[in-house]
Coordinates of C-alpha atoms and ligand atoms in Angstrom, one line a residue:
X1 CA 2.1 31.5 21.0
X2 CA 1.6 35.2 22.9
X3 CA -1.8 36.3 22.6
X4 CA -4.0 39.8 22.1
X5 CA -3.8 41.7 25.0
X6 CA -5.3 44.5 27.1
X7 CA -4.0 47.7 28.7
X8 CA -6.3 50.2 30.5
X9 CA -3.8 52.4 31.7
X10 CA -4.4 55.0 30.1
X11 CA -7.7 55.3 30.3
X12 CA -6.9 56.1 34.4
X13 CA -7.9 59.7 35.9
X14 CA -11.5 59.7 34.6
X15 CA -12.0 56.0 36.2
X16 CA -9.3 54.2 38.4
X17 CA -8.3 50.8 38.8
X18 CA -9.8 50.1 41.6
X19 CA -13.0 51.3 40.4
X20 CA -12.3 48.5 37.2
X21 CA -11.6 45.4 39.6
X22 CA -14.3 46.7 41.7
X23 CA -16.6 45.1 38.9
X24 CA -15.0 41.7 39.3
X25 CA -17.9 39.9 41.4
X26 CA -20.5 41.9 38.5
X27 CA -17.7 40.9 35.9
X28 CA -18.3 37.3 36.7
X29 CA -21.8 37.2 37.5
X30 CA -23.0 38.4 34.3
X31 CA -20.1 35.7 32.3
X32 CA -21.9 32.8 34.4
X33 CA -25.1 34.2 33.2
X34 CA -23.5 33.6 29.5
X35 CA -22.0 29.9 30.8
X36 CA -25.2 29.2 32.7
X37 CA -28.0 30.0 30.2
X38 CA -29.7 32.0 32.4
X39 CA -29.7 35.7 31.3
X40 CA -32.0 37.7 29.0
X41 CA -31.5 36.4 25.3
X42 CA -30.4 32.7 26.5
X43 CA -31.5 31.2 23.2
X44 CA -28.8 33.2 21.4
X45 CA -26.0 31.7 22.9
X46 CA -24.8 29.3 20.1
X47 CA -21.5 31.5 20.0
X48 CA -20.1 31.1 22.8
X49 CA -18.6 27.1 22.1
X50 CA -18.5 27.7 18.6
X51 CA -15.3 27.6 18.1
X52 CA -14.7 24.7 20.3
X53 CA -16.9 22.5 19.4
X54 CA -16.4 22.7 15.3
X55 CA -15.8 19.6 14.0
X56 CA -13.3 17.9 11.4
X57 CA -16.0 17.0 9.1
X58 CA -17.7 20.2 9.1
X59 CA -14.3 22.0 8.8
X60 CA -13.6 19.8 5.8
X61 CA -16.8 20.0 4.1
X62 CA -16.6 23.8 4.2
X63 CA -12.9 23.2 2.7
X64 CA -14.1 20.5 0.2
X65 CA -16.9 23.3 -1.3
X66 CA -14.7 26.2 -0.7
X67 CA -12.2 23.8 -3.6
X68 CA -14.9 23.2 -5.5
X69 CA -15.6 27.6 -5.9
X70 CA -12.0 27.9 -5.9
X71 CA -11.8 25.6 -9.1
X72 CA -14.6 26.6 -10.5
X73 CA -15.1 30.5 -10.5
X74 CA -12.4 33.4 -11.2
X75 CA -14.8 35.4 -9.0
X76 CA -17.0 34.6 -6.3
X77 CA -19.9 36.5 -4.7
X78 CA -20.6 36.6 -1.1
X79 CA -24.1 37.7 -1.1
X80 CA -25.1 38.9 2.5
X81 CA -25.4 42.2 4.7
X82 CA -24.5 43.2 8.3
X83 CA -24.0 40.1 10.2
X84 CA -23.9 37.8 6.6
X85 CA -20.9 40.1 5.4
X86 CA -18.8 42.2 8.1
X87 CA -17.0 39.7 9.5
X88 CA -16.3 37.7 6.1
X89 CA -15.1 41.2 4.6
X90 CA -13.0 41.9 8.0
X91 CA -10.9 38.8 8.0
X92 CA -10.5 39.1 3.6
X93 CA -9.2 42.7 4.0
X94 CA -7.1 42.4 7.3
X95 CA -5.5 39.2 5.0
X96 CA -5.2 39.5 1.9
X97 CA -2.6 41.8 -0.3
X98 CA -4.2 45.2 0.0
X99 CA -4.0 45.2 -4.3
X100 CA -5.2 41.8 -4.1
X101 CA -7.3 42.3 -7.6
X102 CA -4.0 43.7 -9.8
X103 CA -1.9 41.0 -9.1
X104 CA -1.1 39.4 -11.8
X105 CA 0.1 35.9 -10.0
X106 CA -3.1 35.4 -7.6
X107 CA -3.7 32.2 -6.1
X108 CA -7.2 32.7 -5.0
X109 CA -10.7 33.6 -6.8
X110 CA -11.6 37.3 -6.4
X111 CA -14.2 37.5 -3.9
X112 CA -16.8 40.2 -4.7
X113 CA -19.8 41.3 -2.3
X114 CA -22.9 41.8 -3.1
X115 CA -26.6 42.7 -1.1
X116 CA -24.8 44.9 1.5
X117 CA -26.9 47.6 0.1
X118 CA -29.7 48.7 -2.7
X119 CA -27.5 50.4 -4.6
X120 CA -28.5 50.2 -8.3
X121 CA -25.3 51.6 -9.7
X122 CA -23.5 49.0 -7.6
X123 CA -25.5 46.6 -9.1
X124 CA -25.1 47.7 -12.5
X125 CA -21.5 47.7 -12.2
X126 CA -21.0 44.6 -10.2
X127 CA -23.2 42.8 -13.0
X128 CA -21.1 44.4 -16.1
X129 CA -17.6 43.4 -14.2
X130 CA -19.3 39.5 -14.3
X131 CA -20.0 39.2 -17.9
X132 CA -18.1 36.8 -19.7
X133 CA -16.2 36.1 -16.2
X134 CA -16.4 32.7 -14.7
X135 CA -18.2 33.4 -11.3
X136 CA -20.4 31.6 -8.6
X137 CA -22.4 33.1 -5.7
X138 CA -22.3 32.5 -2.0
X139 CA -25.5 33.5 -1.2
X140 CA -25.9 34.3 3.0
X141 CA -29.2 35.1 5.1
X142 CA -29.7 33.8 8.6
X143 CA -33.4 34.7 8.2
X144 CA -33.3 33.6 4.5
X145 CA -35.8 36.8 3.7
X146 CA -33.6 40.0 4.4
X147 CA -34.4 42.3 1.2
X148 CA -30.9 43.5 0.1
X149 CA -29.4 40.2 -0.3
X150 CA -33.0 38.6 -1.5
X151 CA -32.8 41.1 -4.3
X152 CA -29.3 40.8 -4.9
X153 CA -29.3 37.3 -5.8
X154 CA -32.5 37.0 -7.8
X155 CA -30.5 39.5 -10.2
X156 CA -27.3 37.3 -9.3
X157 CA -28.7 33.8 -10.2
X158 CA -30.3 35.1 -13.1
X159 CA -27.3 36.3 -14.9
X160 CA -24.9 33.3 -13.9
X161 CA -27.8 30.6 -15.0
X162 CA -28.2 32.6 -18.3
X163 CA -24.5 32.8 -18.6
X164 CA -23.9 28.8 -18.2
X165 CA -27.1 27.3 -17.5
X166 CA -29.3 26.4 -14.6
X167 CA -27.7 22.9 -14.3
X168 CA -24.2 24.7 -14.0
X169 CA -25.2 27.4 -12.2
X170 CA -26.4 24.4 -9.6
X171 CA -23.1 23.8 -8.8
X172 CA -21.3 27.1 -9.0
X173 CA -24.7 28.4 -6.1
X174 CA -23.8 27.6 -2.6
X175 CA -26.8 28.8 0.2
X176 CA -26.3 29.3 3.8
X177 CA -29.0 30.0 5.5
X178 CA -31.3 28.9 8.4
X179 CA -32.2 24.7 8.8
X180 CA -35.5 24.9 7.9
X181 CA -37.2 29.0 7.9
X182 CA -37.1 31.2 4.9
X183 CA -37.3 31.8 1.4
X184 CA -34.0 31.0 1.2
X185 CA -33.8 27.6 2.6
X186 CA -37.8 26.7 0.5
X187 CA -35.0 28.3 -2.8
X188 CA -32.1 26.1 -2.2
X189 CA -34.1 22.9 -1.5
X190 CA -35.8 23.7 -4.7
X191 CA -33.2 24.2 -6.8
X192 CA -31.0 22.2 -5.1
X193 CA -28.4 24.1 -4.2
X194 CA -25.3 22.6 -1.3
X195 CA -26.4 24.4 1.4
X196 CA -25.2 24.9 5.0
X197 CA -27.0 25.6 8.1
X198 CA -26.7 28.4 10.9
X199 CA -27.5 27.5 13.8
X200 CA -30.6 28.6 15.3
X201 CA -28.8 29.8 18.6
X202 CA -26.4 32.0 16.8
X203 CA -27.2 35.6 15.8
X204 CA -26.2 37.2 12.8
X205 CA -23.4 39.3 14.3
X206 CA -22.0 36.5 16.1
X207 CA -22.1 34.3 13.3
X208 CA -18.4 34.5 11.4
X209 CA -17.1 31.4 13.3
X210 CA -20.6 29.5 11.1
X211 CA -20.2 28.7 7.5
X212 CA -21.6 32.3 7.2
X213 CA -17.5 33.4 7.6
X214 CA -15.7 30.2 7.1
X215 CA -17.0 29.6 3.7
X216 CA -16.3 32.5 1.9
X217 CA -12.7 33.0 3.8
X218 CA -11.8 29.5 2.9
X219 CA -12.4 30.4 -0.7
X220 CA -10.8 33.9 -0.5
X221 CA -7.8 31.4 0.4
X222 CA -7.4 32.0 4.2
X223 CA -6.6 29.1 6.7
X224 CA -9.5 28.7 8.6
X225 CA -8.1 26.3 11.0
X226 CA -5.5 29.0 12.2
X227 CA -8.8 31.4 12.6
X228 CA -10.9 28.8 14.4
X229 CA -7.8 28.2 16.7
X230 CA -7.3 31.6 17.5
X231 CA -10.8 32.0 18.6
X232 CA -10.3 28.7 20.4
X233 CA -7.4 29.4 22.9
X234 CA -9.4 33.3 23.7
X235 CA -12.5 30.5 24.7
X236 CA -10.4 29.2 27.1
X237 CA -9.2 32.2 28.7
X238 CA -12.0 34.6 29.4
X239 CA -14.4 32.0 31.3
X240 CA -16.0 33.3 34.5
X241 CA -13.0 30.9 36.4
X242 CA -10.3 33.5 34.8
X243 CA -9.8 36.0 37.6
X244 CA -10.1 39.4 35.8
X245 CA -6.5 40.5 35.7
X246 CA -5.8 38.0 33.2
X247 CA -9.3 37.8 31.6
X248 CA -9.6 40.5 29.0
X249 CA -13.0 40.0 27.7
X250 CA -13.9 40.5 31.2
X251 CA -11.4 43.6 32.3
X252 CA -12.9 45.5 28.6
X253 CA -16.4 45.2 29.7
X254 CA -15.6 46.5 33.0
X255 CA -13.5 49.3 31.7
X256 CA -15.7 50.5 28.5
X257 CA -19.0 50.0 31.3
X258 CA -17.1 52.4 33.9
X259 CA -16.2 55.0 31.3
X260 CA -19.8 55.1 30.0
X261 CA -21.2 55.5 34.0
X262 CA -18.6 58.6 34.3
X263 CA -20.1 59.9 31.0
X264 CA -18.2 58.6 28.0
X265 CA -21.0 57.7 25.1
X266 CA -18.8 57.1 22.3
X267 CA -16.2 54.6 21.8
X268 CA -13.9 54.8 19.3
X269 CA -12.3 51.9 17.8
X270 CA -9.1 53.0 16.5
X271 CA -6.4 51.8 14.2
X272 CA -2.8 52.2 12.7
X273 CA -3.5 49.5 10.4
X274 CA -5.3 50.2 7.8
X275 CA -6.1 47.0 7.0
X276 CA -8.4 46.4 9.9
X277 CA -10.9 48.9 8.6
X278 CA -13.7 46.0 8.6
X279 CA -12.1 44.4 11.5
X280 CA -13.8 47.7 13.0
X281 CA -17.5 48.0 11.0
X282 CA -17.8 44.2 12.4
X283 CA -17.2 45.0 16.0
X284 CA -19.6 48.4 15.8
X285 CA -22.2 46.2 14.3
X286 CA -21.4 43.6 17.2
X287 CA -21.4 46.3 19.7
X288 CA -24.0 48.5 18.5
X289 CA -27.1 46.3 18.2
X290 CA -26.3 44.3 21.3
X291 CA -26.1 47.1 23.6
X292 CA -27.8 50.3 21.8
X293 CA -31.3 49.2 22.9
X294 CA -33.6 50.5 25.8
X295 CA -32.5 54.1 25.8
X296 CA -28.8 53.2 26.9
X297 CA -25.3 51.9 25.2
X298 CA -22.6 53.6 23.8
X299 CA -22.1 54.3 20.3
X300 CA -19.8 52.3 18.7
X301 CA -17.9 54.7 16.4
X302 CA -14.3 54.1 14.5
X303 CA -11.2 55.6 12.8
X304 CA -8.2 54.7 10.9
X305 CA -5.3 56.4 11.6
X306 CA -3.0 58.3 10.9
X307 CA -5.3 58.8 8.1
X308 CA -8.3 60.1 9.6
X309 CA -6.5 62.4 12.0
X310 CA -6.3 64.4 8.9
X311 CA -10.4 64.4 9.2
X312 CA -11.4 63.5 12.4
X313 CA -8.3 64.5 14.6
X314 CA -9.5 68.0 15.7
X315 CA -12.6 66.2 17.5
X316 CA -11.5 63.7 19.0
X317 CA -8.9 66.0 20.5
X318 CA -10.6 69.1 21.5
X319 CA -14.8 68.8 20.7
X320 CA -16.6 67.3 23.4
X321 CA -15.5 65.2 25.9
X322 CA -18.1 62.2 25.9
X323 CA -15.2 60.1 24.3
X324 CA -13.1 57.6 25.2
X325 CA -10.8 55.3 22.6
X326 CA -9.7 51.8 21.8
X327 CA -6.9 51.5 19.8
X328 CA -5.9 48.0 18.1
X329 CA -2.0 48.3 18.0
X330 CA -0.6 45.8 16.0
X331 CA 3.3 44.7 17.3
X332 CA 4.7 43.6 13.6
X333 CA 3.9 44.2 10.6
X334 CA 4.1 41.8 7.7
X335 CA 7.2 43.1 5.7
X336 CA 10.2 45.7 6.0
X337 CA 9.9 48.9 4.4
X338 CA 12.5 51.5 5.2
X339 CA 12.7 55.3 4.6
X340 CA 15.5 56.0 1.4
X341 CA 18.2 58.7 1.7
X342 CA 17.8 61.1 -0.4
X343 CA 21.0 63.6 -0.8
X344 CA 19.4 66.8 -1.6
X345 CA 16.8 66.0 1.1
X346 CA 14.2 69.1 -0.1
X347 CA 11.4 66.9 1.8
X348 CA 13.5 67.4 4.7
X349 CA 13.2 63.6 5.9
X350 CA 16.9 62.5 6.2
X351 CA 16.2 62.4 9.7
X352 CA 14.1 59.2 9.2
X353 CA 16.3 57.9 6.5
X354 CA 17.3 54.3 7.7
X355 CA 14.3 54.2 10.1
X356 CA 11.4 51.4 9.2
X357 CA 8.1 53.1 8.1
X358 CA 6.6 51.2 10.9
X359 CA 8.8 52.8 13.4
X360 CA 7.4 56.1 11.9
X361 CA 3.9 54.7 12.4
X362 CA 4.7 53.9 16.0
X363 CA 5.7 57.0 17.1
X364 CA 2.8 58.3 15.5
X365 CA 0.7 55.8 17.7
X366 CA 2.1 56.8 20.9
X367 CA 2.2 60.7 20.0
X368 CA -1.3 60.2 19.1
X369 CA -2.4 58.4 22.2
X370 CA -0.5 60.7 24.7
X371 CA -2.2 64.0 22.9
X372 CA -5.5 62.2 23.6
X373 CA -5.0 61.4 27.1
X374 CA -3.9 64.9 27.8
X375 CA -6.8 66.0 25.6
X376 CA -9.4 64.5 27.9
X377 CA -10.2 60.8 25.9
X378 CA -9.5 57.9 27.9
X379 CA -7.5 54.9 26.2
X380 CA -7.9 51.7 26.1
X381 CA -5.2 49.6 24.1
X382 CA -5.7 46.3 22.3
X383 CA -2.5 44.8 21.4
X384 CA -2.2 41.8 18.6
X385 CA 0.9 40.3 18.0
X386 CA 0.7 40.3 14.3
X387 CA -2.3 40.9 11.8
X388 CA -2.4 36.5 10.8
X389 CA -5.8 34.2 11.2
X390 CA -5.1 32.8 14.2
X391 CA -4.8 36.6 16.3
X392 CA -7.6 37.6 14.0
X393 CA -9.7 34.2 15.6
X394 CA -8.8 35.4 19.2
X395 CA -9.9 39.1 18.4
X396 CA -13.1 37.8 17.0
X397 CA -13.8 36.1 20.4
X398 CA -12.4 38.4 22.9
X399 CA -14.9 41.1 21.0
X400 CA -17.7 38.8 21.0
X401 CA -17.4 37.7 24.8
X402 CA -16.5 40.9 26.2
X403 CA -19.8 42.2 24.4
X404 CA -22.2 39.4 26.4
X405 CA -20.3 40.6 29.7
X406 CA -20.6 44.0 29.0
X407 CA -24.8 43.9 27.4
X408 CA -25.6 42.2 30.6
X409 CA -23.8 44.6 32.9
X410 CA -25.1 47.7 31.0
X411 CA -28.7 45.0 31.9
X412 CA -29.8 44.7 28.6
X413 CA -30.3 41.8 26.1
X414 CA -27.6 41.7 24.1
X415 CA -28.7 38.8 21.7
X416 CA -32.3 40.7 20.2
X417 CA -31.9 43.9 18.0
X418 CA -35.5 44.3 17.5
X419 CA -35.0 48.2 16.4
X420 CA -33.8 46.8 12.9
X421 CA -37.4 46.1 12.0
X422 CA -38.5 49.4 12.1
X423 CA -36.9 50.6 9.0
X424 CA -38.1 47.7 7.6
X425 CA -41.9 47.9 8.5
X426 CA -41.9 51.6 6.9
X427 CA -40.1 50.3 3.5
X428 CA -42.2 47.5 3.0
X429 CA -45.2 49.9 3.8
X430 CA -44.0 52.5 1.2
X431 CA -43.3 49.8 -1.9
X432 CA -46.7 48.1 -1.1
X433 CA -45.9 44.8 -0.1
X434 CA -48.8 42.6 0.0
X435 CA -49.9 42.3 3.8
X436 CA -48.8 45.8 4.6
X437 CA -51.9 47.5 3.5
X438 CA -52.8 48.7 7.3
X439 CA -49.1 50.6 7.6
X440 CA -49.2 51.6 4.0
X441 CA -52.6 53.8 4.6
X442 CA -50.6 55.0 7.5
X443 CA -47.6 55.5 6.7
X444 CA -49.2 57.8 3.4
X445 CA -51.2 59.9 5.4
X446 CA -47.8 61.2 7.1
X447 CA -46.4 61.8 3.8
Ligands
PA5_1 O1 -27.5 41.0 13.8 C1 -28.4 40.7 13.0 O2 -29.1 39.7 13.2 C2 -28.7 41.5 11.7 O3 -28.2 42.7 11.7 C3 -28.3 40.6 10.6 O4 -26.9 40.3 10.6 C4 -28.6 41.3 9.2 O5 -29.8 41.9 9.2 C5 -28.6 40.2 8.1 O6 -29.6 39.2 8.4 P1 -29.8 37.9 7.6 O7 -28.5 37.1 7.8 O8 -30.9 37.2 8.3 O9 -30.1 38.2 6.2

């Protein structure tokens, strides 16, 4: 089995290679902080054997209720937001047929989302589409009190134990949450809901190897095994032992850490698979709340492409030059299409008839990447084999572990994101929540 792999070739001229292996001895100081317990954020490092040490019986018991969904419901909610949803949504998209709801012969429950966002018209429509369907709810919140999910499934609940009652909707209601903290976890032990547990040492965003992803996947009918795997053999090969010309987590944190020193601020995660969209809002959340803290990081920002060269092209290659890119270039697709003849030819494309629309793509990769290296934007490339579980588990990993590296070389914690609460403290202020008087006086007077 080849694995996902890293070339920083083309990101040479701003930074040079010897520059990048210069970092080695920092490289593997800060991954024996992550191996050693001993940085800043130590109690957040649940993650980093996750995959490894799963177990049989947990894998089956997420299988076993993941059946139970599966024969239950036509569609199933996974309730959630940022680090309770991106990575779930990531794997289901990068997966599953891209017209996954019109087929006619699907396998698989639909697999709807849900507390992502307040959005009442979302709401509205997600409960209309649910009437008179069969459906069951996956309800997801480390913290068990996060207010878009919260709200979400109150609504949620409601409908399904109205559509088939409460002792029904028992066993269509499956809660992952925190072991003991929450509203969440006082809910489900009320109502007595199956419930599984994150673990207390693993953050939100580095959470899709916990029930949190493997549930939902399982029911969206992905092999978890093959992901777990994946993310299993990276393990292996990016410890601080791995020298860094073979260990990639390593050799990205270097790279992406040099480039921001010799003023890039933006990374760009690119694509030419547009089925990796959410493979890319999971790593900016990974990336941009573990190392956009304390005045310093660099913004995580992404693209699908060809597509948004069509939108975003004429910046990357000619506005200013605080970029650099990461493109995930995937070796084989799935399935064979190729370009038609066509006699008349009035598109003018015979001269790709015969050729495989992925050949086309391609070209349109390495065009792309050459007019950006010329144009001033570093590239870093990302290759994976094929788009299947197991490549997906080893992206999941490599991303995760190159993100401790890199937090702790950039010296801050990557494991807190206390910034989120700020948002928070202001809404809470503004729709009177009780025990927010003192910031609701105050936060009215700068109205
Ligand atoms: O990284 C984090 O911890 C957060 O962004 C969470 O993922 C997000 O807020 C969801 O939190 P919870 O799972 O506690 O509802």
């Amino acid at each position: 089995m080849k694995n996902i792999s890293l070339n920083i070739d083309k990101a040479l001229g701003l930074i040079t290679k010897e520059q990048v292996y210069a970092q080695e001895g920092k490289v593997k100081e800060c991954n024996q902080l992550l191996e050693t317990g001993k940085g800043a954020g130590n109690d957040f490092l649940g993650w980093m054997h996750l995959p490894s040490s799963i177990t049989e019986a947990e894998l089956a018991d997420i299988e076993n209720t993941a059946n139970v969904l599966r024969s239950k419901c036509d569609i199933v909610v996974a309730i959630g937001i940022g680090g309770s949803y991106l990575g779930t949504k990531a794997v289901v998209e990068a997966l599953n047929n891209s017209f996954d709801m019109l087929l006619s012969d699907r396998k698989n429950p639909i697999l709807l989302y849900a507390g992502q966002n307040i959005g009442e018209d979302y709401l509205y429509e997600l409960t209309e589409v649910l009437k008179g369907k069969q459906f069951g709810l996956i309800n997801i919140s480390k913290s068990g009190t996060t207010t878009e999910p919260a709200l979400a499934f109150r609504m949620l609940k409601k409908q399904l134990e109205d559509a088939v009652g409460k002792e029904e909707a028992k066993h269509r209601i499956v809660a992952i949450t925190d072991a003991k903290r929450g509203a969440l976890r006082t809910l489900a032990d009320q109502e007595g809901y199956k419930t599984f547990v994150i673990p207390d040492n693993v953050g939100g965003r580095f959470s899709v190897l916990t029930p949190v992803g493997l549930l939902p996947i399982a029911v969206a009918g992905i092999n978890i095994r093959d992901l777990v795997a994946g993310a299993v053999s990276m393990e292996k090969v990016t410890g601080s032992d791995v020298p860094l010309t073979e260990n990639i987590a390593g050799l990205y944190a270097a790279a992406r850490n040099e480039l921001y020193k010799g003023g890039k601020k933006i990374e760009i995660l690119a694509n030419f698979h547009p089925k990796l969209h959410y493979i890319a809002e999971w790593w900016k959340q990974l990336y941009g709340e573990s190392e956009g803290k304390d005045g310093k990081g660099i913004f995580p920002a992404s693209v699908d492409l060809t597509t948004d060269l069509h939108s975003m092209g004429q910046w990357i290659q000619d506005g200013e030059r605080t970029i650099f890119e990461t493109v995930i270039s995937v070796e084989k697709p799935d399935h064979k299409v190729v370009v038609p003849t066509d006699e008349a030819n009035l598109d003018g494309l015979n001269f790709l008839a015969g050729k495989r629309v992925d050949e086309v793509n391609k070209m349109a990769e390495l065009g792309t990447q050459l007019a950006h290296v010329d144009g001033g934007v570093p590239n870093l490339k990302i290759t994976m084999p094929e788009v299947n579980a197991y490549y997906i588990g080893q992206l999941f990993y490599f991303f995760e572990r190159g993100c401790g590296i890199s937090g702790y070389m950039l010296g801050v914690n990557p494991f807190d994101q206390p910034g989120v609460e700020d948002y928070k403290r202001n809404m809470f202020a503004l729709l009177n929540k009780p025990g927010y008087e003192k910031e609701t006086e105050a936060i009215k007077a700068r109205l």
